[in-house]
Amino acid sequence: MSTPAHRARQVLALRSAGITDTSALSAIENVPRELFVPDAFRDRAYEDTALPIGYGQTLSQPLVVATMIQGLGLVGREKLLEVGTGSGYHAAILSNLCRRVYTIERHRPLLADAEARFDALGVNNVVTRAGDGMNGWPEQAPFDRISVTAASDTPPQHLLDQLKIGGIMIMPVGGQSRLQQLVRFTRKEEGFESEVLMDVRFVPLLPGVAEAADA
Ligand code: SAH
């Protein structure tokens, strides 16, 4: 079930959880989350919970998506790289807040579904690629912002290298058996500043492109 009223309620809940960035909130309100989840989970699309999207992957909890988006401090002119397209939900929101979104996914069928959703919603500033996002997107680097939606113990060096000076990367850092934290890295003239935003639980960042048989 979904109506604009559900989305308005979702935004109220995000506000009371501490999300204050009004452009991020209206971008979230404009993207129908139920179009990004499998039919069986449609009636749960507006709960503040992660939902399965197939291939062992999940669509992140709205509060986590909102915290990541707010943390990027977008003004609308950015060239942004997303690693982990998944359902395309996060990218669809980002497309309303940036100039262009480059998004990479290692599961081809997930990417194909995400592309179909972008077409259906008229999202035309998202460029997709099937591949290993740990390598970043060298042909399009450097990026103003990088958003990684799968966790690893350390941030991949290629991604840090592809960030502009003054640029921001947000990613979940940590393993699968222990606590992960959402960390914001800001590239300085020399090195990086890092700041923990919240505790989170993400699927792992895995190398290579997934084979058809992979779950
Ligand atoms: N942002 C997504 C949620 C993605 S879940 C959404 O809005 O739905 C994390 C995704 O990262 C999964 O789809 C997983 O396949 C993908 N992933 C994991 N490691 C990756 C890698 N190295 N390169 C690209 N995608 C990767």
GROMACS .gro file of C-alpha atoms and ligand atoms in nm:
model
  241
    1MET     CA    1   0.000   0.000   0.000
    2SER     CA    2   0.131   0.343  -0.079
    3THR     CA    3  -0.002   0.691  -0.112
    4PRO     CA    4   0.154   1.038  -0.093
    5ALA     CA    5   0.027   1.032   0.267
    6HIS     CA    6   0.254   0.736   0.346
    7ARG     CA    7   0.549   0.927   0.208
    8ALA     CA    8   0.457   1.239   0.403
    9ARG     CA    9   0.440   1.028   0.721
   10GLN     CA   10   0.779   0.875   0.640
   11VAL     CA   11   0.928   1.224   0.612
   12LEU     CA   12   0.774   1.327   0.947
   13ALA     CA   13   0.933   1.021   1.107
   14LEU     CA   14   1.272   1.112   0.954
   15ARG     CA   15   1.236   1.466   1.087
   16SER     CA   16   1.167   1.344   1.436
   17ALA     CA   17   1.469   1.113   1.409
   18GLY     CA   18   1.686   1.419   1.351
   19ILE     CA   19   1.702   1.465   0.971
   20THR     CA   20   1.679   1.841   0.912
   21ASP     CA   21   1.804   1.892   0.554
   22THR     CA   22   1.485   2.004   0.377
   23SER     CA   23   1.604   1.937   0.023
   24ALA     CA   24   1.706   1.582   0.123
   25LEU     CA   25   1.366   1.530   0.288
   26SER     CA   26   1.173   1.649  -0.016
   27ALA     CA   27   1.386   1.436  -0.249
   28ILE     CA   28   1.301   1.136  -0.029
   29GLU     CA   29   0.934   1.230  -0.030
   30ASN     CA   30   0.937   1.243  -0.410
   31VAL     CA   31   1.064   0.888  -0.464
   32PRO     CA   32   0.806   0.609  -0.419
   33ARG     CA   33   0.996   0.345  -0.218
   34GLU     CA   34   0.733   0.079  -0.298
   35LEU     CA   35   0.849   0.073  -0.662
   36PHE     CA   36   1.193  -0.044  -0.548
   37VAL     CA   37   1.094  -0.347  -0.340
   38PRO     CA   38   0.967  -0.688  -0.453
   39ASP     CA   39   0.585  -0.721  -0.467
   40ALA     CA   40   0.580  -0.936  -0.153
   41PHE     CA   41   0.717  -0.647   0.052
   42ARG     CA   42   0.515  -0.361  -0.100
   43ASP     CA   43   0.296  -0.321   0.207
   44ARG     CA   44   0.609  -0.276   0.420
   45ALA     CA   45   0.775  -0.020   0.190
   46TYR     CA   46   0.717   0.267   0.432
   47GLU     CA   47   0.836   0.096   0.749
   48ASP     CA   48   1.168   0.222   0.880
   49THR     CA   49   1.340  -0.106   0.805
   50ALA     CA   50   1.577  -0.260   0.553
   51LEU     CA   51   1.402  -0.486   0.297
   52PRO     CA   52   1.529  -0.776   0.082
   53ILE     CA   53   1.570  -0.706  -0.292
   54GLY     CA   54   1.698  -1.049  -0.405
   55TYR     CA   55   2.046  -1.196  -0.455
   56GLY     CA   56   2.100  -1.174  -0.080
   57GLN     CA   57   2.100  -0.794  -0.098
   58THR     CA   58   1.892  -0.537   0.088
   59LEU     CA   59   1.742  -0.195   0.038
   60SER     CA   60   1.869   0.016   0.329
   61GLN     CA   61   1.654   0.147   0.613
   62PRO     CA   62   1.515   0.495   0.527
   63LEU     CA   63   1.684   0.660   0.827
   64VAL     CA   64   2.022   0.528   0.711
   65VAL     CA   65   1.959   0.646   0.353
   66ALA     CA   66   1.855   0.989   0.485
   67THR     CA   67   2.159   1.015   0.716
   68MET     CA   68   2.393   0.931   0.427
   69ILE     CA   69   2.226   1.180   0.194
   70GLN     CA   70   2.219   1.459   0.453
   71GLY     CA   71   2.584   1.390   0.540
   72LEU     CA   72   2.689   1.449   0.179
   73GLY     CA   73   2.585   1.817   0.202
   74LEU     CA   74   2.470   1.834  -0.162
   75VAL     CA   75   2.398   2.165  -0.334
   76GLY     CA   76   2.287   2.027  -0.673
   77ARG     CA   77   2.602   2.071  -0.882
   78GLU     CA   78   2.784   1.757  -0.781
   79LYS     CA   79   2.919   1.470  -0.983
   80LEU     CA   80   2.857   1.174  -0.754
   81LEU     CA   81   2.969   0.811  -0.762
   82GLU     CA   82   2.751   0.548  -0.595
   83VAL     CA   83   2.890   0.200  -0.530
   84GLY     CA   84   2.612  -0.058  -0.489
   85THR     CA   85   2.311   0.041  -0.703
   86GLY     CA   86   2.098  -0.241  -0.559
   87SER     CA   87   1.735  -0.154  -0.624
   88GLY     CA   88   1.824   0.196  -0.746
   89TYR     CA   89   1.625   0.364  -0.464
   90HIS     CA   90   1.917   0.555  -0.315
   91ALA     CA   91   2.040   0.661  -0.662
   92ALA     CA   92   1.692   0.784  -0.760
   93ILE     CA   93   1.686   1.012  -0.455
   94LEU     CA   94   2.042   1.133  -0.519
   95SER     CA   95   1.952   1.210  -0.882
   96ASN     CA   96   1.723   1.487  -0.751
   97LEU     CA   97   2.004   1.642  -0.548
   98CYS     CA   98   2.311   1.621  -0.777
   99ARG     CA   99   2.403   1.712  -1.133
  100ARG     CA  100   2.488   1.354  -1.228
  101VAL     CA  101   2.502   1.019  -1.051
  102TYR     CA  102   2.736   0.742  -1.170
  103THR     CA  103   2.632   0.415  -1.010
  104ILE     CA  104   2.799   0.072  -1.018
  105GLU     CA  105   2.647  -0.267  -0.927
  106ARG     CA  106   2.811  -0.613  -0.937
  107HIS     CA  107   2.480  -0.804  -0.981
  108ARG     CA  108   2.366  -0.753  -1.343
  109PRO     CA  109   1.998  -0.853  -1.285
  110LEU     CA  110   1.966  -0.601  -1.001
  111LEU     CA  111   2.116  -0.334  -1.225
  112ALA     CA  112   1.874  -0.417  -1.508
  113ASP     CA  113   1.577  -0.379  -1.271
  114ALA     CA  114   1.716  -0.051  -1.135
  115GLU     CA  115   1.759   0.082  -1.492
  116ALA     CA  116   1.397  -0.005  -1.574
  117ARG     CA  117   1.284   0.187  -1.264
  118PHE     CA  118   1.491   0.494  -1.361
  119ASP     CA  119   1.326   0.486  -1.707
  120ALA     CA  120   0.978   0.447  -1.560
  121LEU     CA  121   1.032   0.742  -1.327
  122GLY     CA  122   1.191   0.962  -1.594
  123VAL     CA  123   1.524   0.976  -1.407
  124ASN     CA  124   1.771   1.078  -1.678
  125ASN     CA  125   2.086   1.190  -1.497
  126VAL     CA  126   2.191   0.851  -1.361
  127VAL     CA  127   2.460   0.661  -1.554
  128THR     CA  128   2.492   0.291  -1.471
  129ARG     CA  129   2.765   0.030  -1.501
  130ALA     CA  130   2.788  -0.340  -1.417
  131GLY     CA  131   3.120  -0.394  -1.250
  132ASP     CA  132   3.334  -0.391  -0.939
  133GLY     CA  133   3.282  -0.058  -0.767
  134MET     CA  134   3.592  -0.110  -0.553
  135ASN     CA  135   3.785   0.016  -0.855
  136GLY     CA  136   3.570   0.325  -0.873
  137TRP     CA  137   3.503   0.473  -1.219
  138PRO     CA  138   3.844   0.597  -1.337
  139GLU     CA  139   3.716   0.744  -1.668
  140GLN     CA  140   3.481   0.976  -1.480
  141ALA     CA  141   3.701   1.058  -1.180
  142PRO     CA  142   3.746   1.275  -0.986
  143PHE     CA  143   3.412   1.296  -0.802
  144ASP     CA  144   3.271   1.561  -0.571
  145ARG     CA  145   3.097   1.294  -0.366
  146ILE     CA  146   3.112   0.916  -0.328
  147SER     CA  147   2.837   0.712  -0.158
  148VAL     CA  148   2.913   0.347  -0.084
  149THR     CA  149   2.623   0.127   0.022
  150ALA     CA  150   2.812  -0.193   0.110
  151ALA     CA  151   3.055  -0.239   0.401
  152SER     CA  152   3.424  -0.316   0.413
  153ASP     CA  153   3.691  -0.316   0.683
  154THR     CA  154   3.876  -0.030   0.521
  155PRO     CA  155   3.776   0.219   0.254
  156PRO     CA  156   3.903   0.103  -0.088
  157GLN     CA  157   4.208   0.308  -0.191
  158HIS     CA  158   4.081   0.358  -0.548
  159LEU     CA  159   3.772   0.530  -0.412
  160LEU     CA  160   3.970   0.762  -0.185
  161ASP     CA  161   4.198   0.842  -0.482
  162GLN     CA  162   3.899   0.934  -0.701
  163LEU     CA  163   3.767   1.197  -0.461
  164LYS     CA  164   3.832   1.567  -0.532
  165ILE     CA  165   4.007   1.779  -0.272
  166GLY     CA  166   3.725   1.905  -0.051
  167GLY     CA  167   3.514   1.608  -0.165
  168ILE     CA  168   3.320   1.380   0.070
  169MET     CA  169   3.282   1.001   0.074
  170ILE     CA  170   3.037   0.825   0.305
  171MET     CA  171   3.059   0.449   0.357
  172PRO     CA  172   2.989   0.181   0.617
  173VAL     CA  173   3.318   0.059   0.765
  174GLY     CA  174   3.344  -0.274   0.946
  175GLY     CA  175   3.314  -0.649   0.900
  176GLN     CA  176   3.009  -0.875   0.889
  177SER     CA  177   3.055  -1.025   1.234
  178ARG     CA  178   3.106  -0.702   1.424
  179LEU     CA  179   2.984  -0.350   1.449
  180GLN     CA  180   2.991  -0.130   1.141
  181GLN     CA  181   2.995   0.246   1.148
  182LEU     CA  182   2.890   0.490   0.884
  183VAL     CA  183   3.198   0.707   0.830
  184ARG     CA  184   3.226   1.039   0.647
  185PHE     CA  185   3.569   1.098   0.487
  186THR     CA  186   3.654   1.450   0.372
  187ARG     CA  187   3.952   1.489   0.143
  188LYS     CA  188   4.188   1.767   0.253
  189GLU     CA  189   4.490   1.912   0.072
  190GLU     CA  190   4.686   1.657   0.273
  191GLY     CA  191   4.509   1.335   0.366
  192PHE     CA  192   4.156   1.278   0.494
  193GLU     CA  193   3.944   1.378   0.789
  194SER     CA  194   3.701   1.113   0.914
  195GLU     CA  195   3.393   1.132   1.129
  196VAL     CA  196   3.155   0.860   1.251
  197LEU     CA  197   2.787   0.933   1.173
  198MET     CA  198   2.605   0.630   1.319
  199ASP     CA  199   2.621   0.255   1.383
  200VAL     CA  200   2.488   0.054   1.089
  201ARG     CA  201   2.455  -0.294   0.940
  202PHE     CA  202   2.523  -0.332   0.566
  203VAL     CA  203   2.585  -0.623   0.329
  204PRO     CA  204   2.954  -0.669   0.238
  205LEU     CA  205   3.140  -0.493  -0.039
  206LEU     CA  206   3.258  -0.786  -0.254
  207PRO     CA  207   3.515  -0.795  -0.534
  208GLY     CA  208   3.445  -0.867  -0.900
  209VAL     CA  209   3.119  -0.900  -1.092
  210ALA     CA  210   2.873  -1.157  -0.955
  211GLU     CA  211   2.819  -1.475  -1.162
  212ALA     CA  212   2.463  -1.573  -1.255
  213ALA     CA  213   2.475  -1.856  -0.999
  214ASP     CA  214   2.569  -1.632  -0.705
  215ALA     CA  215   2.297  -1.583  -0.447
  216SAH     N1  216   2.184   0.150  -0.255
  216SAH     C1  217   2.102   0.031  -0.271
  216SAH     C2  218   2.126  -0.070  -0.160
  216SAH     C3  219   2.231  -0.157  -0.199
  216SAH     S1  220   2.268  -0.301  -0.106
  216SAH     C4  221   1.955   0.061  -0.283
  216SAH     O1  222   1.917   0.178  -0.273
  216SAH     O2  223   1.879  -0.032  -0.304
  216SAH     C5  224   2.438  -0.309  -0.153
  216SAH     C6  225   2.463  -0.338  -0.298
  216SAH     O3  226   2.604  -0.330  -0.318
  216SAH     C7  227   2.421  -0.478  -0.340
  216SAH     O4  228   2.333  -0.470  -0.446
  216SAH     C8  229   2.554  -0.545  -0.378
  216SAH     O5  230   2.542  -0.635  -0.486
  216SAH     C9  231   2.639  -0.425  -0.417
  216SAH     N2  232   2.783  -0.445  -0.413
  216SAH    C10  233   2.860  -0.511  -0.321
  216SAH     N3  234   2.989  -0.503  -0.352
  216SAH    C11  235   2.998  -0.431  -0.469
  216SAH    C12  236   3.105  -0.392  -0.554
  216SAH     N4  237   3.232  -0.422  -0.526
  216SAH     N5  238   3.076  -0.321  -0.664
  216SAH    C13  239   2.947  -0.286  -0.695
  216SAH     N6  240   2.841  -0.323  -0.619
  216SAH    C14  241   2.866  -0.394  -0.507
   0.00000   0.00000   0.00000
